[in-house]
Coordinates of C-alpha atoms in Angstrom, one line a residue:
M1 CA 38.7 -80.5 -16.2
I2 CA 41.6 -78.5 -16.0
K3 CA 41.4 -77.6 -19.9
R4 CA 37.8 -76.7 -19.5
T5 CA 38.3 -74.8 -16.3
L6 CA 41.3 -72.6 -18.2
A7 CA 38.9 -71.8 -20.8
F8 CA 36.8 -70.2 -18.5
L9 CA 39.9 -68.3 -17.6
M10 CA 40.4 -66.9 -20.4
L11 CA 37.5 -66.1 -21.2
A12 CA 37.0 -63.9 -18.1
V13 CA 40.2 -61.7 -19.2
A14 CA 38.0 -58.5 -19.5
C15 CA 37.6 -55.0 -18.8
I16 CA 35.8 -55.2 -15.1
N17 CA 33.9 -52.1 -14.8
G18 CA 31.3 -51.1 -12.3
Y19 CA 32.7 -47.9 -10.4
S20 CA 30.5 -46.8 -8.1
Q21 CA 30.3 -42.8 -7.1
T22 CA 28.5 -44.2 -4.2
E23 CA 32.2 -45.3 -3.0
S24 CA 34.2 -43.0 -0.8
A25 CA 35.7 -41.0 -3.3
P26 CA 39.6 -42.0 -4.5
E27 CA 42.0 -39.4 -4.7
W28 CA 42.2 -39.8 -8.6
N29 CA 39.7 -39.4 -11.3
L30 CA 37.7 -42.2 -13.2
Q31 CA 39.7 -42.1 -16.2
D32 CA 42.5 -42.9 -13.9
V33 CA 40.8 -46.0 -12.8
D34 CA 39.5 -47.0 -16.2
A35 CA 43.1 -46.8 -17.3
I36 CA 44.7 -49.3 -14.7
K37 CA 46.2 -52.7 -16.1
V38 CA 46.9 -55.8 -14.1
G39 CA 48.7 -58.8 -15.6
V40 CA 48.5 -62.2 -14.3
V41 CA 51.6 -64.2 -15.2
L42 CA 51.5 -67.9 -14.3
P43 CA 52.3 -71.3 -15.6
F44 CA 49.1 -72.2 -16.6
V45 CA 49.6 -74.5 -19.6
N46 CA 52.4 -77.0 -17.7
K47 CA 53.5 -80.3 -18.9
S48 CA 52.6 -81.5 -15.7
E49 CA 48.4 -81.5 -15.0
G50 CA 48.9 -81.9 -11.3
K51 CA 51.0 -78.4 -11.3
S52 CA 48.8 -76.6 -13.7
A53 CA 45.8 -77.0 -11.8
R54 CA 47.7 -75.7 -8.9
F55 CA 48.2 -72.2 -10.7
I56 CA 45.0 -72.5 -12.4
E57 CA 43.1 -72.4 -8.4
Y58 CA 45.1 -69.6 -7.7
Y59 CA 43.7 -67.5 -10.2
E60 CA 40.5 -68.8 -9.3
G61 CA 40.6 -67.4 -6.1
F62 CA 42.1 -64.0 -7.7
L63 CA 38.9 -63.8 -9.6
L64 CA 36.5 -64.1 -6.6
A65 CA 38.4 -61.2 -5.3
L66 CA 38.2 -59.2 -8.6
E67 CA 34.5 -59.9 -8.1
E68 CA 34.3 -58.8 -4.8
M69 CA 36.3 -55.6 -5.7
K70 CA 34.2 -55.3 -8.4
A71 CA 31.2 -54.6 -6.3
K72 CA 33.0 -51.8 -4.4
G73 CA 33.6 -49.9 -7.4
F74 CA 36.9 -51.2 -8.7
S75 CA 37.7 -51.1 -12.6
A76 CA 40.6 -52.1 -14.3
N77 CA 41.5 -54.2 -17.1
V78 CA 43.0 -57.7 -15.9
Y79 CA 45.1 -59.8 -18.4
V80 CA 46.2 -63.2 -18.5
F81 CA 49.6 -64.7 -19.6
D82 CA 50.6 -67.6 -19.5
M83 CA 54.4 -68.5 -19.2
G84 CA 54.4 -72.2 -20.2
S85 CA 56.9 -73.7 -17.8
E86 CA 57.1 -74.0 -13.9
E87 CA 60.9 -73.3 -14.1
G88 CA 62.0 -72.1 -17.8
T89 CA 62.2 -68.7 -18.9
T90 CA 62.1 -68.7 -22.7
K91 CA 58.2 -68.0 -23.6
L92 CA 58.6 -65.9 -20.3
E93 CA 60.9 -63.8 -22.3
S94 CA 59.0 -63.6 -25.3
L95 CA 55.5 -62.4 -23.6
L96 CA 58.0 -59.4 -22.0
E97 CA 58.3 -58.5 -25.7
T98 CA 54.3 -57.8 -26.3
T99 CA 53.1 -54.2 -25.9
E100 CA 50.5 -55.3 -23.8
M101 CA 53.3 -56.6 -21.1
R102 CA 54.8 -53.1 -21.4
D103 CA 51.7 -51.0 -20.9
L104 CA 50.6 -52.8 -17.5
D105 CA 50.6 -51.1 -14.1
L106 CA 51.1 -54.1 -11.9
I107 CA 52.2 -57.7 -12.7
I108 CA 51.3 -60.5 -10.5
G109 CA 53.3 -63.8 -10.9
G110 CA 56.4 -65.8 -11.5
F111 CA 57.2 -68.6 -10.0
S112 CA 60.9 -70.2 -10.4
P113 CA 63.7 -67.6 -9.1
E114 CA 64.7 -67.4 -12.8
Q115 CA 61.3 -66.3 -13.7
V116 CA 60.9 -63.9 -10.8
D117 CA 64.5 -62.7 -11.4
V118 CA 63.2 -61.6 -15.3
L119 CA 60.1 -60.1 -14.5
S120 CA 62.2 -58.1 -11.7
N121 CA 64.2 -56.6 -14.1
F122 CA 61.8 -56.3 -16.4
A123 CA 59.6 -54.3 -14.0
K124 CA 62.7 -52.0 -12.6
K125 CA 63.5 -51.4 -16.6
E126 CA 59.4 -50.6 -17.2
G127 CA 58.9 -48.7 -14.2
I128 CA 56.2 -51.4 -13.7
K129 CA 55.2 -52.6 -9.7
Y130 CA 55.8 -56.3 -9.7
V131 CA 54.3 -58.5 -6.6
I132 CA 55.7 -61.7 -6.3
P133 CA 53.2 -63.9 -4.8
F134 CA 55.0 -67.2 -4.0
P135 CA 57.6 -68.2 -1.7
T136 CA 61.2 -67.7 -2.8
K137 CA 64.7 -67.9 -1.7
T138 CA 65.7 -64.2 -3.3
N139 CA 65.4 -61.1 -1.5
E140 CA 64.5 -59.2 -4.7
A141 CA 62.7 -55.9 -2.9
Q142 CA 66.4 -55.6 -1.3
K143 CA 67.6 -54.4 -4.6
N144 CA 64.4 -53.2 -6.9
T145 CA 61.6 -50.0 -5.6
Q146 CA 59.1 -51.7 -7.8
V147 CA 58.9 -55.4 -6.1
L148 CA 56.4 -55.9 -3.2
Q149 CA 57.7 -59.5 -2.1
L150 CA 54.4 -61.4 -0.6
N151 CA 56.3 -64.1 0.9
A152 CA 59.6 -63.5 2.9
P153 CA 62.5 -65.3 2.9
S154 CA 63.5 -67.7 5.3
D155 CA 66.1 -65.8 6.8
V156 CA 63.4 -62.8 7.1
L157 CA 60.9 -64.9 8.6
Y158 CA 63.0 -66.3 11.1
D159 CA 64.6 -63.1 12.5
N160 CA 60.7 -61.8 12.4
T161 CA 59.8 -64.8 14.4
A162 CA 62.5 -64.9 16.5
Q163 CA 62.2 -61.3 18.0
V164 CA 58.6 -62.2 19.3
L165 CA 59.3 -65.5 20.6
A166 CA 62.5 -64.0 22.6
D167 CA 60.1 -61.3 23.5
F168 CA 56.9 -63.4 24.5
F169 CA 59.3 -66.6 26.2
G170 CA 62.6 -64.5 26.8
N171 CA 62.2 -65.2 31.0
D172 CA 61.3 -68.9 30.7
N173 CA 63.7 -72.2 30.2
I174 CA 64.3 -72.6 26.5
I175 CA 64.9 -76.0 25.5
Y176 CA 66.4 -76.8 22.1
I177 CA 65.8 -80.9 20.8
M178 CA 68.0 -81.5 18.5
E179 CA 67.7 -84.0 15.9
N180 CA 70.7 -85.9 14.8
G181 CA 71.6 -85.2 11.0
N182 CA 68.2 -83.6 10.2
N183 CA 68.6 -80.2 12.5
S184 CA 66.8 -78.5 9.5
K185 CA 65.9 -75.1 11.2
K186 CA 69.4 -74.5 12.4
E187 CA 69.5 -71.2 10.9
F188 CA 66.3 -70.5 13.3
V189 CA 68.0 -71.8 16.3
T190 CA 70.9 -69.4 15.5
T191 CA 68.8 -66.6 14.7
L192 CA 66.7 -66.6 18.0
N193 CA 70.1 -67.8 20.1
G194 CA 70.7 -64.2 18.9
Q195 CA 67.9 -62.8 20.0
L196 CA 68.4 -64.7 23.2
N197 CA 71.7 -63.5 23.7
Q198 CA 70.8 -59.8 23.3
R199 CA 68.6 -60.3 26.3
G200 CA 71.3 -61.9 28.6
M201 CA 69.1 -65.4 28.0
R202 CA 70.9 -68.5 27.4
A203 CA 69.1 -72.0 26.4
S204 CA 70.0 -75.7 26.4
S205 CA 70.4 -78.4 23.7
I206 CA 69.4 -81.9 24.1
A207 CA 69.8 -84.4 21.6
L208 CA 67.0 -87.0 20.3
N209 CA 68.6 -90.2 21.0
D210 CA 67.9 -93.0 23.5
N211 CA 69.0 -90.8 26.7
L212 CA 66.4 -88.2 25.8
V213 CA 63.5 -88.9 28.6
T214 CA 66.5 -88.7 31.5
N215 CA 68.5 -86.0 29.9
L216 CA 65.1 -83.8 29.4
A217 CA 63.8 -84.2 32.8
S218 CA 67.1 -83.1 34.0
A219 CA 66.8 -80.0 31.9
L220 CA 63.5 -79.0 32.8
D221 CA 62.7 -76.4 35.7
L222 CA 60.2 -76.8 38.2
N223 CA 59.9 -72.7 38.9
R224 CA 59.8 -71.5 35.3
K225 CA 58.1 -72.5 32.2
N226 CA 59.7 -74.6 30.1
I227 CA 59.7 -74.5 26.2
I228 CA 60.7 -76.8 24.3
V229 CA 61.9 -76.0 21.0
A230 CA 62.3 -78.5 17.9
A231 CA 65.4 -77.8 15.8
S232 CA 63.5 -79.7 12.8
G233 CA 60.3 -79.4 11.5
S234 CA 60.4 -83.5 10.5
A235 CA 57.6 -85.7 11.4
Q236 CA 60.3 -88.2 12.9
L237 CA 61.3 -85.7 15.5
L238 CA 57.5 -85.3 16.5
E239 CA 57.2 -89.3 16.3
T240 CA 59.8 -89.7 19.3
L241 CA 59.5 -86.2 21.1
L242 CA 55.7 -86.2 21.5
P243 CA 55.5 -89.8 23.5
V244 CA 58.6 -88.5 25.6
L245 CA 56.8 -85.3 26.6
N246 CA 53.2 -87.2 27.6
L247 CA 55.1 -89.4 29.9
I248 CA 57.0 -86.0 31.6
K249 CA 53.5 -84.4 32.0
E250 CA 52.1 -88.2 33.2
E251 CA 55.1 -88.2 35.8
E252 CA 55.0 -84.5 36.4
P253 CA 51.4 -82.7 35.9
N254 CA 52.4 -80.1 37.4
I255 CA 55.4 -79.2 35.6
D256 CA 54.4 -75.9 33.1
L257 CA 55.7 -77.3 29.8
A258 CA 54.8 -76.0 26.2
L259 CA 56.0 -77.1 23.0
F260 CA 57.4 -74.9 20.0
G261 CA 57.6 -75.5 16.2
H262 CA 57.3 -74.8 12.6
P263 CA 55.3 -74.3 9.5
E264 CA 55.3 -77.6 8.3
W265 CA 53.4 -79.1 11.5
Q266 CA 49.8 -77.5 10.3
T267 CA 50.2 -80.5 7.6
Y268 CA 50.6 -83.0 10.3
P269 CA 47.0 -83.9 11.1
Q270 CA 48.3 -87.1 13.1
F271 CA 49.7 -85.0 15.7
F272 CA 47.0 -82.4 16.6
A273 CA 45.5 -84.1 19.5
N274 CA 49.4 -84.2 21.1
F275 CA 49.7 -80.8 20.0
H276 CA 46.7 -79.7 22.1
K277 CA 48.1 -81.8 25.1
N278 CA 51.8 -80.3 25.2
D279 CA 50.4 -76.3 24.6
T280 CA 51.8 -76.1 21.4
Y281 CA 52.8 -73.0 19.3
I282 CA 53.9 -72.8 15.9
Y283 CA 55.1 -69.6 13.6
T284 CA 54.0 -70.0 10.0
P285 CA 53.4 -67.1 6.7
F286 CA 50.0 -69.3 6.0
Y287 CA 47.5 -70.5 8.1
M288 CA 43.5 -71.1 7.3
S289 CA 41.1 -72.4 9.8
D290 CA 38.3 -74.4 8.6
D291 CA 36.2 -73.1 11.5
D292 CA 36.6 -69.2 10.7
Y293 CA 33.4 -67.8 9.0
K294 CA 35.2 -65.6 6.3
T295 CA 36.8 -68.8 5.3
K296 CA 33.6 -70.8 5.2
Q297 CA 32.3 -68.3 3.3
F298 CA 35.2 -68.0 0.4
I299 CA 34.9 -71.9 0.0
S300 CA 30.9 -71.8 -0.4
N301 CA 31.6 -68.9 -3.1
Y302 CA 34.4 -71.0 -4.9
Q303 CA 32.2 -74.4 -5.2
R304 CA 29.4 -72.3 -6.5
W305 CA 31.5 -70.3 -9.2
Y306 CA 33.7 -73.3 -10.1
N307 CA 31.4 -76.2 -10.3
D308 CA 31.5 -77.8 -6.7
K309 CA 35.3 -78.0 -6.9
S310 CA 37.0 -78.6 -3.9
L311 CA 40.3 -76.8 -3.1
I312 CA 43.4 -78.8 -4.1
N313 CA 45.0 -80.5 -0.4
T314 CA 48.3 -78.0 -0.7
Y315 CA 49.9 -75.8 2.1
P316 CA 49.3 -73.2 1.7
K317 CA 46.0 -73.6 -0.8
Y318 CA 46.4 -71.8 -3.7
G319 CA 42.9 -70.5 -4.1
A320 CA 43.3 -68.4 -0.9
L321 CA 46.5 -67.3 -2.2
G322 CA 45.2 -65.9 -5.4
Y323 CA 41.8 -64.6 -3.3
D324 CA 44.4 -62.9 -0.8
T325 CA 46.9 -61.5 -3.0
G326 CA 43.9 -59.9 -5.4
I327 CA 41.7 -58.5 -2.3
Y328 CA 44.9 -56.7 -1.1
F329 CA 46.2 -55.3 -4.0
L330 CA 43.0 -54.7 -5.9
R331 CA 42.1 -52.7 -2.9
G332 CA 45.3 -50.7 -2.6
L333 CA 44.5 -49.4 -5.9
L334 CA 40.7 -49.1 -5.7
K335 CA 41.6 -46.9 -3.0
Y336 CA 44.8 -45.2 -3.8
G337 CA 45.5 -45.7 -7.3
K338 CA 48.4 -46.6 -9.2
N339 CA 50.9 -45.2 -6.7
F340 CA 49.4 -47.1 -4.2
E341 CA 52.6 -48.2 -2.0
S342 CA 53.2 -44.4 -0.9
N343 CA 50.0 -45.4 1.3
I344 CA 50.9 -49.1 1.7
N345 CA 50.6 -48.7 5.8
S346 CA 47.0 -47.5 5.4
I347 CA 45.7 -50.8 3.4
S348 CA 43.9 -52.8 5.7
V349 CA 42.0 -55.9 4.5
S350 CA 40.9 -58.9 6.2
T351 CA 42.5 -62.3 4.2
L352 CA 42.0 -65.6 4.6
Q353 CA 45.3 -66.9 5.0
T354 CA 48.3 -65.1 4.6
P355 CA 49.0 -61.9 7.0
I356 CA 50.2 -58.8 5.3
S357 CA 52.0 -56.4 6.4
F358 CA 54.3 -54.6 3.9
S359 CA 57.1 -52.3 5.2
K360 CA 59.6 -50.5 3.0
V361 CA 63.2 -52.6 2.8
N362 CA 65.7 -49.7 2.2
S363 CA 65.8 -47.0 0.3
A364 CA 67.1 -48.4 -2.8
G365 CA 64.3 -51.1 -2.4
G366 CA 61.0 -52.3 -2.3
Y367 CA 58.7 -53.3 -0.3
M368 CA 58.5 -57.0 2.0
N369 CA 55.8 -58.6 4.0
N370 CA 56.6 -59.1 7.5
G371 CA 53.3 -60.6 8.5
F372 CA 53.4 -63.9 10.1
Y373 CA 50.8 -66.2 12.5
I374 CA 51.9 -67.9 15.8
V375 CA 49.1 -70.6 15.8
H376 CA 48.7 -72.0 19.5
Y377 CA 47.0 -75.3 19.7
K378 CA 45.7 -74.8 23.2
I379 CA 45.3 -77.5 25.9
D380 CA 41.6 -76.8 26.0
G381 CA 41.5 -78.1 22.4
S382 CA 40.9 -75.2 20.6
V383 CA 43.3 -73.0 18.0
D384 CA 44.3 -69.3 18.2
K385 CA 45.6 -67.5 15.0
I386 CA 47.9 -64.6 16.5
E387 CA 49.0 -62.2 13.8
Y388 CA 52.4 -60.2 14.1
G389 CA 54.1 -57.7 11.6
K390 CA 51.9 -54.8 11.8

């Protein structure tokens, strides 16, 4: 199935025509549009079929965005490059020697930090805009004017989220739950503490141990809203904490209490009912609601195009990420041409899973996506997805 799909993708690498004079006139001429060259560089033929399937799905989602933009008048040459390994750079470096790579106007791809570094240096040298679509620990946007980093590193995400959280809950009673030996979100807690201190606020900490019920009950404030912030994203913390919160709410039904957690919590469906019961919030750079009309439309189109194939059960969904990447940047190219980044704050699209809000990092750097969601599992059983970063 993967080989057959890959063959289809390679056949799809062609000139996507269809510029329409009825589209609102762009600020550049048709010859410029036809000259646009976009390259997608991913490890399609990986030793692991499972890993290859994710990147094939990403490109399948990208193709759906391409088809949608074609109907709006977008015209470009789109090339696919297989860089072989998910980690190595040997084949990638050989690709960079080709005329096709040097002639691109926009590169999307790379996965490992080493691949991102190679592509970033190449883009800087050749003056080609480079989109980093997947999460990476490095902050290439800090040092390269050509880079547009779709997934912010954790320190940027933590800082953006902490500012919103401090504004939103700054006058409430914030209590950290510390998991012994696994405070994986220690950096987030440190960042949030910094924001609270700037506002003259302080938070308390409770250890996740045998005394949790007694200590947490003592730390709660009956006159304010209590925000329980987990210092770890683990399922083990939730297995211990949620029954305690449920017990406290049974004994004190009038207490105002909410739980605040992390992106990985959306991957724990076994806790969703308790999330609603405890008025839970999470921050996340990606979230796709199955009940959203646009999501349903995308899944329907995806299955129609790809022989009833379902999206792989990953977080984030690679197909949706490919679509979001494509719909945003192709829209920017359609509306503003090759130098779309000068109008980046004016690019407005409806995405499926990834909120996109780019800003210039510094005068010597590129652009970072500061968009993220606060997802609220409400007591009434509904879910709100609130976008921040714009």
